[in-house]
PDB file of N, CA, C and O in Angstrom:
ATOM      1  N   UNK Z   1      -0.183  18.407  17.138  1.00  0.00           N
ATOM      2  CA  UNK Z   1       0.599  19.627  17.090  1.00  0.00           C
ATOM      3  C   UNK Z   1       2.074  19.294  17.298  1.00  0.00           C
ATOM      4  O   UNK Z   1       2.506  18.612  18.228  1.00  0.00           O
ATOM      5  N   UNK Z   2       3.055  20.054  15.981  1.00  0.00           N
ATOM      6  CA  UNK Z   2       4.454  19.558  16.343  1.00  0.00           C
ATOM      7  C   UNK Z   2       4.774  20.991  17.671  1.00  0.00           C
ATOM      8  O   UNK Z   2       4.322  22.136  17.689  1.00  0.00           O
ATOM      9  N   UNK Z   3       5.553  20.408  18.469  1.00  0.00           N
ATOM     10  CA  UNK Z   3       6.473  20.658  19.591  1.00  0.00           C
ATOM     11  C   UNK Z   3       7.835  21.327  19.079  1.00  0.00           C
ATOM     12  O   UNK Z   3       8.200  20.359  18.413  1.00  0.00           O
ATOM     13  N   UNK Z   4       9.023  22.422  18.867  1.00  0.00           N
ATOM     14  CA  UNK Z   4      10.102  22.428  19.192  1.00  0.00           C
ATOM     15  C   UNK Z   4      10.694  21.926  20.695  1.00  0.00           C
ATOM     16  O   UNK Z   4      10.196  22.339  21.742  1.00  0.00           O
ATOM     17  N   UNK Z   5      11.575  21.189  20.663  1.00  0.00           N
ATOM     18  CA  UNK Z   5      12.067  21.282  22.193  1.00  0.00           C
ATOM     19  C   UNK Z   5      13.556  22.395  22.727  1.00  0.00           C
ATOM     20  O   UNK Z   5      14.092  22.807  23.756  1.00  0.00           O
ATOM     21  N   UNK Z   6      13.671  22.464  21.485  1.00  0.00           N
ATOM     22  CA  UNK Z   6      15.102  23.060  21.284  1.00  0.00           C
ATOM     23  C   UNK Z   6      15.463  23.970  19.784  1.00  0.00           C
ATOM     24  O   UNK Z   6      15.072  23.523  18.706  1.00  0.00           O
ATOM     25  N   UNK Z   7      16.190  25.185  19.861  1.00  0.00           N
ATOM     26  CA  UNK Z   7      16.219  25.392  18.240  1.00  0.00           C
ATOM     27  C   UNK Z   7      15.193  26.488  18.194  1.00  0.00           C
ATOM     28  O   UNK Z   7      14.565  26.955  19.144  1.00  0.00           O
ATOM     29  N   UNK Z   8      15.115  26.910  16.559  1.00  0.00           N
ATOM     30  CA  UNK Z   8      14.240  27.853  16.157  1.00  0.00           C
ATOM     31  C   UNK Z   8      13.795  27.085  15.189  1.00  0.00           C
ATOM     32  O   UNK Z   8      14.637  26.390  14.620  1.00  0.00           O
ATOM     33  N   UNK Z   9      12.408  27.003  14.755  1.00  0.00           N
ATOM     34  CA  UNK Z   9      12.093  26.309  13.589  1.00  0.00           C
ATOM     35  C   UNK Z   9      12.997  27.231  12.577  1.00  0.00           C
ATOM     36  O   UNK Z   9      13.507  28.333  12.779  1.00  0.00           O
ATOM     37  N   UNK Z  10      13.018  26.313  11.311  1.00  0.00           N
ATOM     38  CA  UNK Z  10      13.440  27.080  10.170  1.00  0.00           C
ATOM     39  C   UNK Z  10      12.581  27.773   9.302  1.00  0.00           C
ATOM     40  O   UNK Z  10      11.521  27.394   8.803  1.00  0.00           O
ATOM     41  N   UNK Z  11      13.290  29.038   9.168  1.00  0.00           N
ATOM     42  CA  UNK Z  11      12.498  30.107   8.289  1.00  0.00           C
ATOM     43  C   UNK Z  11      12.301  31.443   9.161  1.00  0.00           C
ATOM     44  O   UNK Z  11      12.058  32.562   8.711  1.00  0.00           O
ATOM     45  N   UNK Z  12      12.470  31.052  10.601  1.00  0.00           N
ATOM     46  CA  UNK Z  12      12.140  31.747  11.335  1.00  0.00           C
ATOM     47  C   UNK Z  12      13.112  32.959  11.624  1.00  0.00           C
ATOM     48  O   UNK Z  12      14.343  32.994  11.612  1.00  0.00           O
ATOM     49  N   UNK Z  13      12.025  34.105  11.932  1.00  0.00           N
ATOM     50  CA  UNK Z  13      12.958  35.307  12.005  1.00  0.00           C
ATOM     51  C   UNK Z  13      14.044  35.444  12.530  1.00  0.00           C
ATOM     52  O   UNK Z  13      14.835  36.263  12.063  1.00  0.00           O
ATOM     53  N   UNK Z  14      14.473  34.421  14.009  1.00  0.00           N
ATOM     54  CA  UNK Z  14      14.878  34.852  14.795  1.00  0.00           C
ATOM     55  C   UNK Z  14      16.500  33.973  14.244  1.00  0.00           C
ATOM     56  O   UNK Z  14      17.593  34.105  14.795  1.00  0.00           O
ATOM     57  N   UNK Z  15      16.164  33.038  12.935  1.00  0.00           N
ATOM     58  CA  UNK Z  15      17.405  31.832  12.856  1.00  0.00           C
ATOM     59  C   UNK Z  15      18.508  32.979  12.372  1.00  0.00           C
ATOM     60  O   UNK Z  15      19.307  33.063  13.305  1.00  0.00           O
ATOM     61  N   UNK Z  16      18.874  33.848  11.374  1.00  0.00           N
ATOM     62  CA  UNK Z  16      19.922  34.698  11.256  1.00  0.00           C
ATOM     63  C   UNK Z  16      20.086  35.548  12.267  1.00  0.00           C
ATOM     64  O   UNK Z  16      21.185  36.042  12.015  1.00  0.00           O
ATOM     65  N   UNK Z  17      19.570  36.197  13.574  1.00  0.00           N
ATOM     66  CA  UNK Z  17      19.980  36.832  14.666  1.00  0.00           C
ATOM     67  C   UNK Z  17      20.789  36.092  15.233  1.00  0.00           C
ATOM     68  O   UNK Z  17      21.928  36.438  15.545  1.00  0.00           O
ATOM     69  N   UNK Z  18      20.092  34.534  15.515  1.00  0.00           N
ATOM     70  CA  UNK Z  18      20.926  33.675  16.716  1.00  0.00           C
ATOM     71  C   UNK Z  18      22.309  33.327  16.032  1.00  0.00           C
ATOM     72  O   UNK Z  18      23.353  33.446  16.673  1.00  0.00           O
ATOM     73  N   UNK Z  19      22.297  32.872  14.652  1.00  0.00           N
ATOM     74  CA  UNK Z  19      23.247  32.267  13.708  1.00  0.00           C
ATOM     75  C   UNK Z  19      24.438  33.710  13.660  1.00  0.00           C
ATOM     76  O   UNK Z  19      25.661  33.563  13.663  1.00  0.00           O
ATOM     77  N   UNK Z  20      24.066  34.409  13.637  1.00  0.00           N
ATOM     78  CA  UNK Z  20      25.083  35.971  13.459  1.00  0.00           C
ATOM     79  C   UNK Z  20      25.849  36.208  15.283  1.00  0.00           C
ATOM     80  O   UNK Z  20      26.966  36.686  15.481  1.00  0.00           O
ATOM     81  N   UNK Z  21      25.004  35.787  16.249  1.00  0.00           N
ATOM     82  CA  UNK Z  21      25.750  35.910  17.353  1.00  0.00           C
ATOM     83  C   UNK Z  21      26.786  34.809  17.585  1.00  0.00           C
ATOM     84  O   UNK Z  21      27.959  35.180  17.535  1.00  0.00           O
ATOM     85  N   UNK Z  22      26.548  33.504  17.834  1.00  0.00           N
ATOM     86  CA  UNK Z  22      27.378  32.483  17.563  1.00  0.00           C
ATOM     87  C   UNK Z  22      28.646  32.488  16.851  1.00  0.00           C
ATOM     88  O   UNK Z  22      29.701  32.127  17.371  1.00  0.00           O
ATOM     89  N   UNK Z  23      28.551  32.827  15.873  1.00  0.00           N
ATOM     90  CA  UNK Z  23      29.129  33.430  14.688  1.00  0.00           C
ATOM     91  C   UNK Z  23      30.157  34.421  14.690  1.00  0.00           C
ATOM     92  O   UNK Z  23      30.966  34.379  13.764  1.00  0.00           O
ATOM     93  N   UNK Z  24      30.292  35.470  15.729  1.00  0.00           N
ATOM     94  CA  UNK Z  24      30.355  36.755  15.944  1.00  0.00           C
ATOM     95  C   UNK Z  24      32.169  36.428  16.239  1.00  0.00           C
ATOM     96  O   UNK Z  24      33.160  36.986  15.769  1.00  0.00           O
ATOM     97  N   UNK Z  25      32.051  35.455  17.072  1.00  0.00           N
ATOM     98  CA  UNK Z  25      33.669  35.549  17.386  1.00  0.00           C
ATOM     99  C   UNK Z  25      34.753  35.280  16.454  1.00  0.00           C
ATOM    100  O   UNK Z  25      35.900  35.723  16.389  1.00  0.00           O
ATOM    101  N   UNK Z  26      34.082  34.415  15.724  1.00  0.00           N
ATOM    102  CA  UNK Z  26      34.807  33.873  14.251  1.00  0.00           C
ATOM    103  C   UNK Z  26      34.913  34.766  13.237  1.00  0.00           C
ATOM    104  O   UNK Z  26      35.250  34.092  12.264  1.00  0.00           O
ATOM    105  N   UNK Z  27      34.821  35.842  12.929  1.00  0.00           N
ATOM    106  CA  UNK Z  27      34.773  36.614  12.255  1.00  0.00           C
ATOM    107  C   UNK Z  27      35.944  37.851  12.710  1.00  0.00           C
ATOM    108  O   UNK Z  27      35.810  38.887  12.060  1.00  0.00           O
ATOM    109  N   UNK Z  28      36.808  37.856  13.506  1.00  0.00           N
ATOM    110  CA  UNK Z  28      37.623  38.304  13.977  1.00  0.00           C
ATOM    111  C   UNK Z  28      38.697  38.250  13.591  1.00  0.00           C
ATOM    112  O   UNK Z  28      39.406  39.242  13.757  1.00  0.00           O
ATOM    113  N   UNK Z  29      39.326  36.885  12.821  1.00  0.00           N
ATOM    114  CA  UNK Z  29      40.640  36.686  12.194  1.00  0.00           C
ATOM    115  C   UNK Z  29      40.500  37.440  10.539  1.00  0.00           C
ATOM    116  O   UNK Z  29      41.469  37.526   9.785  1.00  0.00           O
ATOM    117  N   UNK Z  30      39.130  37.933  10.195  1.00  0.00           N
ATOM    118  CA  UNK Z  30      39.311  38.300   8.843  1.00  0.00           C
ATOM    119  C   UNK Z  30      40.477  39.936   9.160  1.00  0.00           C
ATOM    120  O   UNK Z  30      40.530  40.735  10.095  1.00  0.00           O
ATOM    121  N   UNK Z  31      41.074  39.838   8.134  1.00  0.00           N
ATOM    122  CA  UNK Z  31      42.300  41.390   7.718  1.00  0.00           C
ATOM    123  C   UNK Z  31      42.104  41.207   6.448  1.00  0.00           C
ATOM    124  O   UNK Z  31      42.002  40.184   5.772  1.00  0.00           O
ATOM    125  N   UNK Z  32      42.050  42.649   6.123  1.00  0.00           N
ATOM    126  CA  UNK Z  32      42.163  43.203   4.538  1.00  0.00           C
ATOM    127  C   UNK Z  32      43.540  43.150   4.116  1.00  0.00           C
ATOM    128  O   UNK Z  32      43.930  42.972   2.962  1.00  0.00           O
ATOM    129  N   UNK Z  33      44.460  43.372   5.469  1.00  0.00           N
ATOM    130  CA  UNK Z  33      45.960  43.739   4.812  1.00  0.00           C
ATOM    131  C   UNK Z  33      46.636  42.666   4.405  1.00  0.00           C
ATOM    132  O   UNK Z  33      47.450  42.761   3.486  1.00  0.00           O
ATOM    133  N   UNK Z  34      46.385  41.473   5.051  1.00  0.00           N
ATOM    134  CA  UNK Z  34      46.633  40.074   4.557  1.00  0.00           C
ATOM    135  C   UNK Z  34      46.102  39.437   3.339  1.00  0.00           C
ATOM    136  O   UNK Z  34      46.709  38.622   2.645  1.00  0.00           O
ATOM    137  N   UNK Z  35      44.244  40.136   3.037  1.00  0.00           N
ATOM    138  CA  UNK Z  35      43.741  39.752   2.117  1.00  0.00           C
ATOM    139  C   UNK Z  35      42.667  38.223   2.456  1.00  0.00           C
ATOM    140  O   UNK Z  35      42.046  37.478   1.697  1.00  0.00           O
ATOM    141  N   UNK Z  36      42.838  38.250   3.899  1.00  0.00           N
ATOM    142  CA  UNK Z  36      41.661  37.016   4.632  1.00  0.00           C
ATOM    143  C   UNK Z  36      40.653  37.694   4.532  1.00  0.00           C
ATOM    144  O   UNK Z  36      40.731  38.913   4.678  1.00  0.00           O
ATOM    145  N   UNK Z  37      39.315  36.998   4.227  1.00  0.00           N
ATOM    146  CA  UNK Z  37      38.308  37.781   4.784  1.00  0.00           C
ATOM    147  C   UNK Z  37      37.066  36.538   5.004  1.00  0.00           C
ATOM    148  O   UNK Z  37      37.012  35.675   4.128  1.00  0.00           O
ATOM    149  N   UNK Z  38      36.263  36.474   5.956  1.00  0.00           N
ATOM    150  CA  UNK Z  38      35.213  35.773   6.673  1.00  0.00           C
ATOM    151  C   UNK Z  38      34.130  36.855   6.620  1.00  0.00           C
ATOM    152  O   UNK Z  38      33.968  37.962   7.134  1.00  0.00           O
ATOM    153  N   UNK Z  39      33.186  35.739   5.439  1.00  0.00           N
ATOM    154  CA  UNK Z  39      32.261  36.743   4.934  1.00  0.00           C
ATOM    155  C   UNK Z  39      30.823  36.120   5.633  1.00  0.00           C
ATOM    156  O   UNK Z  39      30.550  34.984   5.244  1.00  0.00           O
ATOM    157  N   UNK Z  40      30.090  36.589   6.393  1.00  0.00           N
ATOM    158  CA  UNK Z  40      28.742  35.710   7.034  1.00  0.00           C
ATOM    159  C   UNK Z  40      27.376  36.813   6.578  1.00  0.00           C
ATOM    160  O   UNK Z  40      27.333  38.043   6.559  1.00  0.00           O
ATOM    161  N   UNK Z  41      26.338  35.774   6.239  1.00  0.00           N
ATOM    162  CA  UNK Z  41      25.021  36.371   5.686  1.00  0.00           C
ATOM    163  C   UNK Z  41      24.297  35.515   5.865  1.00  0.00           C
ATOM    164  O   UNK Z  41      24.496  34.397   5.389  1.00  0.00           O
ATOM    165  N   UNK Z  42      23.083  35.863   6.728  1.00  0.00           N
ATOM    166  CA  UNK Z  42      22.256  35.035   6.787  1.00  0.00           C
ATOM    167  C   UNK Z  42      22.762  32.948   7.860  1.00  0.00           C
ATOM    168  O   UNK Z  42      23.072  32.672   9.019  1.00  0.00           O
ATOM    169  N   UNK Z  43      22.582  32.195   6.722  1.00  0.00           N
ATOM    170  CA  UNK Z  43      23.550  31.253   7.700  1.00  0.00           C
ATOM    171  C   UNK Z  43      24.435  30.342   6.633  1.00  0.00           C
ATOM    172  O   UNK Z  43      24.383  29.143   6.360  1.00  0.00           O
ATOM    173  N   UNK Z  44      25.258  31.406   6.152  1.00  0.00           N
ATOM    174  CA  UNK Z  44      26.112  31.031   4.963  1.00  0.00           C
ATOM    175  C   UNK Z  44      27.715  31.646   5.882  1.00  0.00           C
ATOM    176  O   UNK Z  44      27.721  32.182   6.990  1.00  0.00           O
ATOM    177  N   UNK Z  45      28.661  31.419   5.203  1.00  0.00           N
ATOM    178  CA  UNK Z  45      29.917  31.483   6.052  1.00  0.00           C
ATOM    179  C   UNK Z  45      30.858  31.052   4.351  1.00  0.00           C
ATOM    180  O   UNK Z  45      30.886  30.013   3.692  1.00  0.00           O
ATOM    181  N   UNK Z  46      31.604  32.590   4.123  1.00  0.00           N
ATOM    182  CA  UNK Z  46      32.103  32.505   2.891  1.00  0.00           C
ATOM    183  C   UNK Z  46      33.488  32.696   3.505  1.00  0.00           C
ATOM    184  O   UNK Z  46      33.435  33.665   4.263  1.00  0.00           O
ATOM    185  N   UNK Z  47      34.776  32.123   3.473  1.00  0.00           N
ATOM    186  CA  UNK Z  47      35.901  32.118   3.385  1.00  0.00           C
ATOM    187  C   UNK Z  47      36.976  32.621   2.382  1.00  0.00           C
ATOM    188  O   UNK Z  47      37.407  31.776   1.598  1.00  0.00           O
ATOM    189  N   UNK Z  48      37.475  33.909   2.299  1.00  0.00           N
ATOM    190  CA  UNK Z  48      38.536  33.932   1.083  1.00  0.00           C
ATOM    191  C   UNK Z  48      40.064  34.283   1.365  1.00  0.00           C
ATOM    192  O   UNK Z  48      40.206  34.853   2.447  1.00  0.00           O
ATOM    193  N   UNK Z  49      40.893  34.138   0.862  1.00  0.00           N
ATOM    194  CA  UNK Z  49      42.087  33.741   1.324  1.00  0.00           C
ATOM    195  C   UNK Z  49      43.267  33.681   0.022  1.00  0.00           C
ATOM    196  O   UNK Z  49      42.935  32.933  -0.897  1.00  0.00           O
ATOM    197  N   UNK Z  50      43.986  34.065  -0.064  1.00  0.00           N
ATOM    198  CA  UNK Z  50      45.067  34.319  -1.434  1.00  0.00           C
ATOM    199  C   UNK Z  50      45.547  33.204  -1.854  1.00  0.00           C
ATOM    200  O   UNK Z  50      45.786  32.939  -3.032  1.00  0.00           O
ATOM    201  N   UNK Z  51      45.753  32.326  -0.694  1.00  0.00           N
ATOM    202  CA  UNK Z  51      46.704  30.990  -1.266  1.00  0.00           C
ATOM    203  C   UNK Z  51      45.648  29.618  -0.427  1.00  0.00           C
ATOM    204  O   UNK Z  51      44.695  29.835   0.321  1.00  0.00           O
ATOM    205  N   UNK Z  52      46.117  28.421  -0.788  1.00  0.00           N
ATOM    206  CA  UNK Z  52      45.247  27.336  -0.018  1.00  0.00           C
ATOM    207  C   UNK Z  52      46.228  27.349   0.993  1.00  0.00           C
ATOM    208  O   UNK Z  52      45.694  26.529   1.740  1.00  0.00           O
ATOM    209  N   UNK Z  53      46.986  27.584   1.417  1.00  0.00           N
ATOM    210  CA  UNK Z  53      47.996  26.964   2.838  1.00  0.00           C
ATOM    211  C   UNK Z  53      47.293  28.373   3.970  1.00  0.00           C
ATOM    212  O   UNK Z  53      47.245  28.099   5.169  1.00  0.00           O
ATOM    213  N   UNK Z  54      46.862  29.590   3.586  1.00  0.00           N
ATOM    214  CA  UNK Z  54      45.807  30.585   4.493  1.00  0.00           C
ATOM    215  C   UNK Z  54      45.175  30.254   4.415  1.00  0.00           C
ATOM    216  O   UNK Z  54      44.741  30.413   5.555  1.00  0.00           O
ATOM    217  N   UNK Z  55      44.198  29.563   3.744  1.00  0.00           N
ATOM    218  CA  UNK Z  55      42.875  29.128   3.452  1.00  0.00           C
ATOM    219  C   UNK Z  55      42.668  28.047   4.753  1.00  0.00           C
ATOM    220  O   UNK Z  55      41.805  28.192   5.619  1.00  0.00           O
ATOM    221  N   UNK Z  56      43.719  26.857   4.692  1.00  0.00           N
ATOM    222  CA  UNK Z  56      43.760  25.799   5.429  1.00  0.00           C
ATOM    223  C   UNK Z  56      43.735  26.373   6.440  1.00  0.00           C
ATOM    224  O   UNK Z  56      42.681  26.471   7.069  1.00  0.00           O
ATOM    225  N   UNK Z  57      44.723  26.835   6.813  1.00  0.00           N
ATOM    226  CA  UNK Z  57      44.968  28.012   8.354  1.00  0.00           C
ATOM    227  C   UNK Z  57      43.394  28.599   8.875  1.00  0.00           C
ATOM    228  O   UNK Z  57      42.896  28.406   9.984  1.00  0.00           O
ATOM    229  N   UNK Z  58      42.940  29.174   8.010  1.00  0.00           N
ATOM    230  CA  UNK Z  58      41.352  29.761   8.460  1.00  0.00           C
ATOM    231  C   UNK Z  58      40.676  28.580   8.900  1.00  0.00           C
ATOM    232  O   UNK Z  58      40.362  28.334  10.064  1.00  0.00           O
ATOM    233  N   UNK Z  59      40.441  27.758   7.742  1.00  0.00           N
ATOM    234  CA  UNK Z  59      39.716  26.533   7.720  1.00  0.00           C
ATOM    235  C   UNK Z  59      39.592  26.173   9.438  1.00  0.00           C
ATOM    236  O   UNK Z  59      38.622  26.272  10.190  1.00  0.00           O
ATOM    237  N   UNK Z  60      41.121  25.681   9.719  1.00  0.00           N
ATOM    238  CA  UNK Z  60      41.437  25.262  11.070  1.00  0.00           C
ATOM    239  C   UNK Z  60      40.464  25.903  12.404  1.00  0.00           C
ATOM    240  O   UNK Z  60      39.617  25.543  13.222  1.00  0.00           O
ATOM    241  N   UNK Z  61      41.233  27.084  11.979  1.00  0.00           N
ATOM    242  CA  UNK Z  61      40.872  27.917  13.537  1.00  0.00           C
ATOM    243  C   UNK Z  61      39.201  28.031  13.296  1.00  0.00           C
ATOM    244  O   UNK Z  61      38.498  27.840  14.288  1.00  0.00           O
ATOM    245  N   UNK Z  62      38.512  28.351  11.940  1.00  0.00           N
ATOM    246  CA  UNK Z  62      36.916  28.119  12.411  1.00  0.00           C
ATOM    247  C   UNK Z  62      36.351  26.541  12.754  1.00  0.00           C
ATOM    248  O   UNK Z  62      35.140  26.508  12.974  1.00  0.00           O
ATOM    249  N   UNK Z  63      37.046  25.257  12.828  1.00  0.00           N
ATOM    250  CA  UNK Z  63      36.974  24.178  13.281  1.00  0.00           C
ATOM    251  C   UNK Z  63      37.012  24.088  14.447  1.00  0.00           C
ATOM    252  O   UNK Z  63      36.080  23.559  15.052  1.00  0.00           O
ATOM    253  N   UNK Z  64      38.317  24.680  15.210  1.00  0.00           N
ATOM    254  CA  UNK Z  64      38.415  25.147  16.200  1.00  0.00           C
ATOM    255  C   UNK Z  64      37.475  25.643  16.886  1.00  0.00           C
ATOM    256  O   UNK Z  64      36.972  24.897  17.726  1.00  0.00           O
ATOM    257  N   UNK Z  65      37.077  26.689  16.785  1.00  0.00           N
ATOM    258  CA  UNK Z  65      35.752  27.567  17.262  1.00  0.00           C
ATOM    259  C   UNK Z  65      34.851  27.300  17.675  1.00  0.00           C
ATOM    260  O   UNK Z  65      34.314  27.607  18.739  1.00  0.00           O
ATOM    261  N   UNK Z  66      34.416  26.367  16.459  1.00  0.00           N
ATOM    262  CA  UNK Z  66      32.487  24.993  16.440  1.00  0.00           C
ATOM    263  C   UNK Z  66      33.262  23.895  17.566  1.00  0.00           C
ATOM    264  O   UNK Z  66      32.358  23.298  18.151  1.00  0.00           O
ATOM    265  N   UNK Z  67      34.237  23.565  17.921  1.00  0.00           N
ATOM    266  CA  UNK Z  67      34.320  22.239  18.538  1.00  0.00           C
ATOM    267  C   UNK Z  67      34.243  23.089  20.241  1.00  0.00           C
ATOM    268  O   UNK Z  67      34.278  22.415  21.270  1.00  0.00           O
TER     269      UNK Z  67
END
């Protein structure tokens, strides 16, 4: 019998609940009026941004975040 020791297996109901809380703070720098937006579904993480020098800028601060 396999063991988890840690984690949710994958597939499992609970992996987009936990992945969406984690998640939750990073999703804060998106603005419409700027035209940023941090798009999350499931355990996908879509970035859009008008120019690459905002883009980079986002990029950063969600690097930031995970470290």
């Amino acid at each position: 019998m396999f063991i988890v020791n840690f984690g949710v297996r994958k597939g499992s109901v609970m992996s987009p609940l936990l992945f969406n809380v984690y998640i939750d703070d990073l999703t804060s720098p998106s603005d419409a009026n700027r035209k940023v937006f941090i798009i999350v579904y499931a355990d996908d993480i879509l970035l859009l941004s008008p120019s690459v020098t905002t883009l980079q800028n986002l990029f950063s601060r969600c690097e930031l975040e995970f470290k």
